[in-house]
Coordinates of C-alpha atoms in Angstrom, one line a residue:
Chain X
M29 CA -3.4 17.9 -3.1
I30 CA 0.2 17.7 -1.9
E31 CA 2.2 20.5 -0.4
T32 CA 5.6 20.3 1.0
Q33 CA 7.2 23.2 3.0
A34 CA 11.1 23.1 3.1
L35 CA 10.6 19.3 3.7
G36 CA 14.1 17.8 4.8
K37 CA 15.6 14.6 5.9
R38 CA 18.9 14.1 7.4
Y39 CA 20.7 11.0 8.7
G40 CA 23.4 12.0 11.0
D41 CA 25.6 14.3 8.8
L42 CA 24.3 12.9 5.7
V43 CA 21.6 15.5 4.1
A44 CA 19.5 13.1 1.8
V45 CA 16.8 15.7 1.2
D46 CA 17.4 19.5 1.9
G47 CA 14.3 21.7 2.3
I48 CA 12.1 20.8 -0.8
S49 CA 9.1 22.9 -1.5
F50 CA 6.3 22.3 -3.9
K51 CA 2.7 22.1 -4.3
V52 CA 0.7 19.7 -6.4
E53 CA -2.9 20.1 -7.3
P54 CA -5.4 17.6 -8.5
G55 CA -5.4 16.9 -12.2
Q56 CA -1.4 17.3 -12.4
V57 CA 0.8 14.5 -12.6
L58 CA 4.2 15.5 -11.2
G59 CA 7.2 13.7 -12.4
F60 CA 10.2 13.5 -9.8
L61 CA 13.3 13.1 -11.9
G62 CA 17.0 12.9 -10.9
P63 CA 19.9 10.9 -10.5
N64 CA 20.1 8.0 -8.3
G65 CA 20.8 9.0 -4.7
A66 CA 19.1 12.5 -5.3
G67 CA 16.5 12.4 -2.6
K68 CA 13.6 11.2 -4.9
S69 CA 12.5 8.2 -3.0
T70 CA 13.1 9.8 0.4
T71 CA 10.7 12.6 -0.4
M72 CA 8.1 10.4 -1.5
K73 CA 8.6 8.0 1.6
M74 CA 8.0 11.2 3.7
V75 CA 5.0 12.2 1.8
A76 CA 3.6 8.5 1.9
G77 CA 3.9 8.9 5.9
F78 CA 6.8 6.1 6.1
L79 CA 9.7 8.3 7.2
A80 CA 9.4 11.3 9.5
P81 CA 10.8 14.4 8.1
T82 CA 13.8 15.9 10.2
S83 CA 12.8 19.5 9.1
G84 CA 10.0 21.2 7.3
S85 CA 6.6 19.7 7.0
A86 CA 4.2 18.0 4.2
K87 CA 0.4 17.8 3.8
V88 CA -1.9 15.6 1.9
C89 CA -5.3 16.8 1.3
G90 CA -4.6 19.4 4.3
F91 CA -3.5 16.8 6.5
D92 CA -0.2 16.8 7.9
V93 CA 1.7 13.7 7.2
E94 CA 3.2 13.6 10.9
S95 CA 0.4 15.3 13.3
D96 CA -2.4 13.7 11.3
S97 CA -0.7 10.7 9.9
L98 CA -3.5 8.3 9.9
L99 CA -6.0 10.5 8.0
A100 CA -3.1 11.4 5.6
R101 CA -2.4 7.9 4.9
R102 CA -6.1 7.1 4.1
M103 CA -5.8 9.6 1.3
V104 CA -2.9 8.4 0.0
G105 CA -2.2 5.0 -2.5
Y106 CA 1.5 4.3 -2.5
L107 CA 3.3 2.1 -4.5
P108 CA 7.2 1.8 -2.9
E109 CA 10.0 1.1 -4.8
G110 CA 10.1 -2.3 -6.3
A111 CA 6.6 -2.9 -5.5
P112 CA 7.0 -5.1 -2.4
S113 CA 4.0 -7.4 -1.3
Y114 CA 3.8 -10.5 0.8
G115 CA 4.8 -13.4 -1.6
E116 CA 3.3 -16.1 0.0
M117 CA -0.2 -14.7 -0.4
S118 CA -2.4 -15.4 -3.5
V119 CA -3.1 -12.1 -5.5
R120 CA -6.9 -12.3 -4.4
Q121 CA -5.9 -12.6 -0.4
F122 CA -3.3 -9.9 -0.9
L123 CA -5.9 -7.4 -2.1
G124 CA -8.5 -9.0 0.1
F125 CA -6.1 -7.8 2.8
I126 CA -5.4 -4.3 1.7
A127 CA -9.3 -3.9 1.3
D128 CA -9.8 -5.1 4.7
V129 CA -6.9 -2.7 6.1
R130 CA -8.5 0.3 4.0
E131 CA -11.8 -0.4 5.6
L132 CA -13.7 -0.3 2.1
P133 CA -17.2 -0.6 3.1
A134 CA -18.9 -3.9 2.2
A135 CA -21.3 -2.3 -0.5
V136 CA -18.1 -1.3 -2.7
R137 CA -15.6 -3.7 -1.6
G138 CA -16.7 -6.1 -4.2
K139 CA -16.9 -3.5 -6.9
R140 CA -13.6 -1.7 -6.1
L141 CA -11.7 -5.2 -6.3
D142 CA -13.5 -5.9 -9.7
D143 CA -12.5 -2.8 -10.8
V144 CA -8.8 -3.0 -10.3
I145 CA -8.5 -6.6 -11.2
G146 CA -10.0 -5.5 -14.4
R147 CA -8.1 -2.5 -14.9
L148 CA -4.6 -4.3 -14.4
N149 CA -5.6 -7.6 -16.0
L150 CA -5.2 -9.6 -12.9
E151 CA -8.0 -11.9 -13.6
G152 CA -5.7 -14.7 -14.9
V153 CA -3.5 -14.9 -11.9
L154 CA -6.0 -14.3 -8.9
E155 CA -5.4 -17.5 -7.2
Q156 CA -1.5 -17.9 -7.6
P157 CA 1.0 -16.8 -4.7
I158 CA 2.4 -13.4 -5.7
E159 CA 6.1 -14.9 -5.3
T160 CA 5.3 -17.0 -8.2
L161 CA 4.5 -14.3 -10.7
S162 CA 6.6 -12.6 -13.2
K163 CA 7.9 -9.1 -12.7
G164 CA 5.3 -7.3 -14.6
F165 CA 2.6 -9.0 -12.6
K166 CA 4.2 -8.3 -9.5
R167 CA 4.3 -4.5 -10.4
R168 CA 0.5 -4.7 -11.4
V169 CA -0.2 -6.1 -8.1
G170 CA 1.6 -3.1 -6.3
L171 CA -0.3 -0.6 -8.6
A172 CA -3.7 -2.8 -7.8
Q173 CA -2.9 -2.3 -4.2
A174 CA -2.0 1.2 -4.5
I175 CA -5.3 2.4 -6.4
L176 CA -7.5 -0.1 -4.6
H177 CA -9.2 2.6 -2.5
D178 CA -9.5 5.0 -5.1
P179 CA -7.2 7.5 -3.4
K180 CA -7.1 11.1 -3.9
V181 CA -3.5 11.2 -4.0
L182 CA -1.2 8.7 -5.6
I183 CA 2.5 8.3 -5.1
L184 CA 4.2 5.8 -7.4
D185 CA 8.1 5.1 -6.8
E186 CA 9.5 4.0 -10.3
P187 CA 6.3 2.4 -11.4
T188 CA 7.7 1.2 -14.9
D189 CA 10.9 0.2 -13.4
G190 CA 12.1 -3.5 -14.9
L191 CA 9.2 -3.6 -17.1
D192 CA 9.1 -4.5 -21.0
P193 CA 7.8 -1.7 -23.2
N194 CA 4.2 -3.3 -23.5
Q195 CA 3.9 -3.2 -19.9
K196 CA 5.3 0.5 -19.8
H197 CA 2.9 1.7 -22.0
E198 CA 0.0 -0.2 -20.1
V199 CA 1.1 1.4 -16.9
R200 CA 1.3 4.7 -18.6
S201 CA -2.1 4.2 -19.9
L202 CA -3.4 3.4 -16.6
I203 CA -1.8 6.6 -15.1
N204 CA -3.3 8.8 -17.7
A205 CA -6.5 7.4 -17.2
M206 CA -6.6 8.2 -13.3
A207 CA -4.9 11.7 -13.8
R208 CA -8.1 13.7 -14.5
D209 CA -9.3 13.9 -10.8
K210 CA -6.1 12.9 -8.8
T211 CA -3.1 14.6 -7.6
I212 CA -0.2 12.0 -8.8
I213 CA 3.6 12.0 -8.1
V214 CA 5.6 9.6 -10.3
S215 CA 9.4 9.1 -10.0
T216 CA 11.6 7.9 -12.8
H217 CA 14.8 8.2 -14.4
V218 CA 13.3 7.2 -17.8
L219 CA 13.0 10.5 -19.2
E220 CA 10.6 9.4 -22.2
E221 CA 8.3 8.7 -19.5
V222 CA 8.0 12.4 -18.4
H223 CA 6.4 13.0 -21.8
A224 CA 4.3 10.1 -21.7
V225 CA 2.5 10.8 -18.6
C226 CA 3.6 14.1 -16.6
N227 CA 2.5 17.5 -17.1
R228 CA 5.2 18.9 -14.7
A229 CA 8.4 17.8 -13.9
I230 CA 10.8 18.5 -10.9
I231 CA 14.4 17.9 -11.3
I232 CA 16.1 17.0 -8.0
A233 CA 19.7 16.2 -7.4
R234 CA 21.9 16.2 -3.9
G235 CA 18.2 16.5 -2.0
R236 CA 17.5 19.9 -3.7
V237 CA 14.9 21.2 -6.4
L238 CA 16.9 22.3 -9.5
A239 CA 13.8 22.8 -12.0
D240 CA 10.2 22.7 -11.9
A241 CA 8.6 23.3 -15.3
T242 CA 6.3 21.6 -17.6
P243 CA 8.2 19.1 -19.9
A244 CA 8.0 21.5 -23.0
E245 CA 9.4 24.1 -20.7
L246 CA 12.5 21.8 -19.5
E247 CA 12.9 21.0 -23.3
A248 CA 13.0 24.5 -24.2
R249 CA 16.2 24.9 -22.1
S250 CA 17.9 22.3 -24.3
R251 CA 20.5 23.4 -26.7
Y252 CA 18.7 21.4 -29.3
H253 CA 15.5 23.5 -28.8
Q254 CA 14.5 24.4 -32.6
A255 CA 17.6 23.1 -33.9
V256 CA 17.3 21.5 -37.4
S257 CA 19.2 18.2 -38.0
M258 CA 19.6 16.3 -41.3
T259 CA 21.1 13.9 -43.2
A260 CA 22.9 14.9 -46.5
R261 CA 24.2 13.1 -49.6
D262 CA 26.9 15.7 -49.9
A263 CA 27.5 16.7 -46.2
N264 CA 30.1 19.7 -47.1
A265 CA 27.9 21.1 -49.4
A266 CA 24.9 21.0 -46.9
R267 CA 27.4 22.6 -44.1
E268 CA 28.2 25.5 -46.5
A269 CA 24.8 26.2 -47.0
L270 CA 23.9 26.1 -43.5
A271 CA 26.6 28.5 -42.6
R272 CA 25.0 31.1 -44.8
V273 CA 21.9 31.4 -42.6
V274 CA 22.4 34.3 -40.3
D275 CA 20.6 33.0 -37.1
V276 CA 22.4 29.8 -37.1
A277 CA 24.7 29.9 -34.2
A278 CA 26.9 26.5 -34.7
I279 CA 26.9 23.7 -37.1
E280 CA 27.8 20.3 -35.7
V281 CA 28.5 16.9 -37.5
D282 CA 27.9 13.6 -35.5
A283 CA 31.2 11.6 -36.2
Q284 CA 29.3 8.1 -36.2
D285 CA 26.3 8.8 -38.5
G286 CA 27.4 11.8 -40.3
R287 CA 24.1 13.6 -39.2
I288 CA 24.4 17.4 -39.4
T289 CA 22.8 19.7 -36.6
A290 CA 22.6 23.4 -37.0
F291 CA 21.9 25.4 -33.6
P292 CA 19.9 28.6 -33.6
K293 CA 20.9 31.7 -31.9
P294 CA 19.1 32.0 -28.5
G295 CA 15.4 32.8 -29.3
K296 CA 15.9 32.3 -33.0
Q297 CA 13.8 29.8 -35.3
I298 CA 15.8 28.7 -38.3
F299 CA 13.6 25.9 -39.8
A300 CA 12.2 28.1 -42.6
A301 CA 15.6 29.8 -43.5
V302 CA 17.4 26.6 -43.6
N303 CA 14.9 24.9 -45.8
E304 CA 15.2 28.1 -48.3
V305 CA 18.9 28.0 -48.4
L306 CA 19.1 24.1 -49.0
K307 CA 16.6 24.4 -51.9
E308 CA 18.3 27.6 -53.3
R309 CA 21.5 25.7 -53.4
N310 CA 20.1 22.5 -54.5
V311 CA 21.4 20.4 -51.6
A312 CA 19.7 16.9 -51.6
V313 CA 18.9 16.0 -48.2
R314 CA 17.8 12.5 -47.4
E315 CA 15.5 13.8 -44.4
I316 CA 15.3 16.9 -42.3
A317 CA 13.9 17.5 -38.8
L318 CA 13.2 20.1 -36.4
E319 CA 14.3 19.3 -33.0
G320 CA 12.1 19.8 -29.9
G321 CA 14.8 19.7 -27.4
R322 CA 16.6 17.0 -25.6
L323 CA 15.4 16.3 -22.1
D324 CA 18.4 13.9 -21.4
E325 CA 20.6 16.7 -22.4
V326 CA 18.7 19.2 -20.0
F327 CA 19.0 16.7 -17.4
R328 CA 22.4 16.2 -17.7
S329 CA 23.3 20.0 -17.7
I330 CA 21.0 20.6 -14.8
T331 CA 22.1 17.7 -12.7
Q332 CA 25.8 17.8 -13.2
A333 CA 25.9 21.8 -12.8
A334 CA 27.9 23.0 -9.7
P335 CA 25.5 23.1 -6.7
A336 CA 25.6 27.0 -6.7
K337 CA 23.9 27.1 -10.2
E338 CA 20.5 26.5 -8.5
V339 CA 17.5 27.3 -10.5
R340 CA 14.3 28.8 -9.1
P341 CA 12.3 26.6 -7.1
Chain F
M7 CA -9.2 -4.0 17.6
N8 CA -10.7 -4.6 14.1
M9 CA -7.3 -3.6 12.5
I10 CA -5.5 -5.6 14.9
T11 CA -7.8 -8.7 13.8
T12 CA -6.9 -8.1 10.3
L13 CA -3.4 -8.1 10.5
F14 CA -3.4 -11.0 13.0
K15 CA -5.5 -13.2 10.2
R16 CA -3.1 -12.3 7.8
E17 CA -0.3 -13.2 9.6
L18 CA -1.5 -16.4 11.2
R19 CA -2.5 -17.5 7.6
S20 CA 0.9 -16.8 6.2
Y21 CA 2.4 -19.2 8.8
F22 CA 0.4 -21.9 7.4
A23 CA 0.9 -20.8 3.6
T24 CA 4.5 -22.1 3.8
P25 CA 5.9 -25.5 5.0
V26 CA 7.4 -23.2 7.9
A27 CA 4.6 -24.0 10.2
Y28 CA 4.5 -27.8 9.6
V29 CA 8.1 -28.3 10.0
F30 CA 7.8 -26.4 13.4
I31 CA 4.8 -28.1 14.7
V32 CA 6.3 -31.6 13.8
I33 CA 9.7 -30.7 15.2
F34 CA 8.5 -29.3 18.3
L35 CA 6.1 -32.2 19.0
V36 CA 8.7 -34.7 18.4
L37 CA 11.4 -33.1 20.4
S38 CA 8.9 -32.4 23.2
S39 CA 7.8 -35.7 23.4
A40 CA 11.5 -37.0 23.3
F41 CA 12.5 -34.7 26.1
T42 CA 9.7 -36.1 28.2
F43 CA 9.7 -39.9 27.5
Y44 CA 13.6 -40.2 27.3
L45 CA 15.4 -37.6 29.2
G46 CA 12.4 -36.9 31.5
Q47 CA 11.8 -40.7 32.3
F48 CA 8.2 -40.3 32.2
Y49 CA 7.6 -43.9 32.8
E50 CA 10.3 -44.6 35.1
R51 CA 9.2 -41.9 37.6
G52 CA 5.8 -43.8 37.8
Q53 CA 4.1 -40.6 38.5
A54 CA 0.8 -39.3 36.7
D55 CA 1.9 -35.8 35.8
L56 CA 3.3 -33.5 33.3
L57 CA 6.4 -32.2 35.0
P58 CA 8.9 -34.1 32.7
F59 CA 7.3 -32.3 29.9
F60 CA 7.1 -28.6 31.5
N61 CA 10.8 -29.0 32.9
F62 CA 12.3 -29.5 29.5
L63 CA 9.8 -26.9 27.8
P64 CA 12.1 -23.9 28.5
W65 CA 15.0 -25.3 26.8
L66 CA 13.0 -26.4 23.9
Y67 CA 11.5 -23.0 23.5
L68 CA 14.7 -21.4 23.6
F69 CA 15.6 -22.4 20.4
L70 CA 12.1 -23.0 18.7
V71 CA 10.4 -19.6 19.8
P72 CA 13.3 -17.5 18.4
A73 CA 13.0 -19.3 15.3
V74 CA 9.3 -18.2 15.2
A75 CA 10.1 -14.6 16.2
M76 CA 13.2 -14.0 13.7
R77 CA 10.9 -13.6 10.8
L78 CA 8.6 -11.0 12.6
W79 CA 10.1 -8.0 11.6
S80 CA 13.5 -9.1 9.8
E81 CA 11.4 -10.3 7.0
E82 CA 9.4 -7.2 6.6
R83 CA 12.4 -5.2 6.2
K84 CA 14.3 -7.6 4.0
S85 CA 11.5 -7.6 1.4
G86 CA 10.5 -4.0 1.9
T87 CA 6.9 -4.8 2.9
I88 CA 7.6 -2.8 5.9
E89 CA 7.0 0.2 3.7
L90 CA 3.9 -1.2 2.5
L91 CA 2.6 -2.2 6.0
L92 CA 3.7 1.1 7.6
T93 CA 1.9 3.2 4.9
L94 CA -1.4 1.6 5.6
P95 CA -3.6 3.5 7.7
I96 CA -2.7 1.5 10.9
T97 CA -0.7 2.5 13.8
M98 CA 2.6 1.2 14.8
W99 CA 1.1 -0.3 17.8
Q100 CA -1.5 -2.1 16.0
A101 CA 1.0 -3.4 13.5
V102 CA 3.4 -4.5 16.5
V103 CA 0.6 -6.0 18.4
G104 CA -1.1 -7.8 15.6
K105 CA 1.9 -9.5 14.2
F106 CA 2.9 -10.7 17.8
L107 CA -0.5 -12.1 18.7
A108 CA -0.3 -14.0 15.4
A109 CA 3.1 -15.6 16.4
W110 CA 1.6 -16.0 19.9
A111 CA -1.3 -17.8 18.7
F112 CA 0.8 -20.1 16.3
I113 CA 2.9 -21.2 19.2
G114 CA -0.3 -21.8 21.2
I115 CA -1.5 -24.0 18.5
A116 CA 1.8 -26.0 18.5
L117 CA 1.6 -26.1 22.7
A118 CA -2.2 -27.4 22.3
L119 CA -1.2 -30.1 19.9
T120 CA 0.7 -31.8 22.7
F121 CA -2.7 -33.0 24.3
P122 CA -2.0 -36.5 23.8
L123 CA 0.6 -36.2 26.5
W124 CA -2.3 -34.8 28.7
L125 CA -4.6 -37.8 27.4
T126 CA -1.7 -40.1 27.9
V127 CA -1.4 -39.3 31.8
N128 CA -5.1 -39.3 32.4
Y129 CA -5.1 -42.6 30.9
L130 CA -2.4 -43.9 33.1
G131 CA -3.3 -42.3 36.4
D132 CA -5.1 -39.8 37.9
P133 CA -3.1 -36.5 37.6
D134 CA -4.0 -33.0 39.2
N135 CA -5.5 -31.3 36.1
G136 CA -5.5 -28.1 37.8
V137 CA -1.8 -28.0 37.9
I138 CA -1.4 -29.1 34.3
L139 CA -3.8 -26.5 33.3
A140 CA -1.5 -23.6 35.2
S141 CA 1.4 -25.1 33.7
Y142 CA 0.0 -24.7 30.1
I143 CA -0.8 -21.3 30.9
G144 CA 2.7 -20.7 32.4
A145 CA 4.1 -22.4 29.3
L146 CA 2.1 -19.9 27.1
L147 CA 3.3 -16.7 29.1
M148 CA 6.7 -17.8 28.8
A149 CA 6.4 -18.3 24.9
G150 CA 4.8 -14.8 24.6
A151 CA 7.7 -13.2 26.8
F152 CA 10.4 -15.0 24.4
L153 CA 8.4 -13.8 21.4
A154 CA 8.3 -10.3 22.5
I155 CA 12.0 -10.2 23.0
G156 CA 12.6 -11.9 19.8
S157 CA 10.1 -9.5 18.1
C158 CA 12.2 -6.6 19.2
I159 CA 15.5 -8.1 18.1
S160 CA 14.0 -9.1 14.8
A161 CA 13.1 -5.5 14.5
A162 CA 16.6 -4.2 14.8
T163 CA 18.0 -6.3 11.9
R164 CA 17.2 -7.4 8.7
N165 CA 19.1 -10.7 8.6
Q166 CA 17.0 -13.4 10.4
V167 CA 20.1 -15.5 11.4
V168 CA 21.3 -12.3 13.3
A169 CA 18.0 -12.0 14.9
F170 CA 17.7 -15.7 15.8
I171 CA 21.3 -15.9 17.4
L172 CA 20.9 -12.7 19.4
T173 CA 17.2 -13.8 20.4
V174 CA 18.7 -17.2 21.8
V175 CA 21.4 -15.5 23.6
A176 CA 19.0 -12.7 25.2
C177 CA 16.5 -15.6 26.1
F178 CA 19.0 -17.7 27.6
V179 CA 20.2 -15.0 29.8
L180 CA 16.8 -14.4 31.0
V181 CA 16.0 -18.2 31.6
M182 CA 19.5 -18.4 33.5
A183 CA 19.2 -15.1 35.4
G184 CA 18.8 -17.2 38.3
H185 CA 21.2 -19.4 38.1
P186 CA 25.0 -18.8 39.5
L187 CA 26.1 -18.9 35.6
V188 CA 24.5 -15.5 35.4
L189 CA 24.5 -13.9 38.7
D190 CA 28.2 -14.7 39.3
A191 CA 29.1 -12.2 36.4
F192 CA 27.2 -9.7 38.4
A193 CA 27.9 -10.6 42.3
A194 CA 31.4 -9.6 42.0
W195 CA 31.2 -5.9 41.3
A196 CA 27.2 -5.3 41.6
P197 CA 25.2 -4.1 44.9
Q198 CA 23.4 -6.9 46.1
G199 CA 20.2 -5.2 45.3
L200 CA 20.8 -5.4 41.7
V201 CA 22.1 -9.0 41.9
D202 CA 19.0 -10.1 43.5
A203 CA 16.6 -8.0 40.9
I204 CA 18.6 -9.9 38.1
A205 CA 17.6 -13.1 39.9
G206 CA 14.1 -11.8 40.1
L207 CA 14.0 -11.5 36.1
S208 CA 14.6 -15.4 35.8
F209 CA 12.1 -16.9 33.4
L210 CA 12.6 -20.3 35.1
T211 CA 11.6 -19.0 38.7
H212 CA 8.4 -17.6 37.7
F213 CA 7.7 -20.6 35.1
A214 CA 8.3 -22.9 37.8
S215 CA 6.1 -21.2 40.5
I216 CA 3.2 -21.3 38.1
S217 CA 3.7 -24.6 37.0
K218 CA 3.5 -26.0 40.6
G219 CA -0.3 -25.0 40.2
V220 CA -0.2 -21.7 41.9
I221 CA -1.0 -18.5 39.7
D222 CA 0.3 -16.0 41.6
L223 CA -0.6 -12.5 40.4
R224 CA 3.1 -11.5 40.7
D225 CA 4.1 -14.3 38.0
L226 CA 1.3 -13.3 35.7
L227 CA 2.2 -9.7 36.2
Y228 CA 5.8 -10.5 35.5
F229 CA 5.1 -12.2 32.2
L230 CA 2.5 -9.6 30.9
L231 CA 5.1 -6.6 31.8
M232 CA 8.0 -8.7 30.3
I233 CA 5.6 -8.8 26.8
G234 CA 4.6 -5.2 27.1
F235 CA 8.0 -3.9 27.8
W236 CA 9.4 -5.7 24.9
L237 CA 6.7 -4.8 22.3
Y238 CA 7.0 -1.4 23.2
A239 CA 10.6 -1.6 22.5
S240 CA 9.9 -3.1 19.5
A241 CA 7.7 -0.2 18.4
I242 CA 10.5 2.0 19.1
V243 CA 13.3 0.0 17.4
I244 CA 11.1 -0.4 14.3
D245 CA 10.8 3.4 14.3
L246 CA 14.3 4.2 14.6
K247 CA 15.5 1.5 12.2
K248 CA 13.0 1.7 9.6
A249 CA 15.0 4.3 7.4
D250 CA 18.0 1.9 6.8

């Protein structure tokens, strides 16, 4: 469990994190979203025990990250941004070193090492110096290091940054597989990732929490939520037909690919009505889709809004 | 203590995982022999002792020890591993001491590899081995003090070149503290007490008295306090600077 209370960090006059409060329970995967420089990494560094907060507090499994720093750090597996590790060591040496520092008992040491090496497919590179590995492997070594002691809390700072789509998929599956009994925080600016791994998302900008909701709730805030989009042979006929639907608030045509989108009035559903009208008027559509909502649009509207437009914590 | 040993082993092993260790040791041995035999006129003096070697050692250390010390923390900061290291369940003190001891042991290994010099004087004559042992202890202590200063300066910057140059300068000032070059800068304005205190900080004075074969508690204490102080300062600097 992770709990922060008005957690803040300032560097001189610069406020990097401005009073962030949240609570994450076991079984939750919390996605940290926000533009670069929003304070995501700084917050994670404070929870992981690297930086000392200048105000507020953070607790990991009940241990304060400042006053019970060592106990708190024992509970946490942390993947710092960029997955740093000692390049001159081989993967086996490096993981062995982490196992020693984490004081894994001899009885489970070998088993844990085998487990993470298997999970992250590191068998083939065990004897290679880490600095000679590809980016994907380095990231996997970083993840292996973080989960080696089977921590209750995992803090992963951009775990899929710079990975190819297959590697991203692997890392996401790994996070999903561990999610059941752990408390996990993942930062990312890849929005599709939120869908793939998180069951809750916090959007941070300028050091403040601007939104805290499930990915589906965030999408529901999108203008595109419940919108209907289509491509039609006769665009004009389609537009005319759509205009007759009572609950349609606006119709937009994409200038590039000619895709027509009908936006519903707030709280209304228009998919059935649109379908009916199109059939009635015999408008041929190539395909038609019900939009769930676009996270990127929500992300932009939340993070670019004026600071005063702060949403509930 | 266990944790310090773990860190110590990792660090020491990492020295030998790269060519740096071997380059350092070879250069150290070549230069120390060159100084001893040519500049120190080892043979011409006709005396069976290691004085020529130990006389030049501080000057050799002045450049070689900062080269070892510069990577202590700068590299951790530059590569980001400091974030990994300090979020492991270890205390700052364990990290600082573990890394320092590894670097110290490394210099100790290099120093121990000068044993052929010792064999040579024993073959050629009948030296006072007690004095030689005391000098070796003094040399190791002095290396520790150099390293501790380097550790602190290396903690302050992520640039190894800057760390190296600043450490050389700081060590130079301390080596020369008893010399008019440094003292004159203070004598003009500082009270006599301060000037004497600065003169008392000189590495050379303390090293010289140990290498005469007299291990005085005050000289031992001087080097140990020096090491303790600078390591303490390292921990503070790391804490202050780790955010940037």
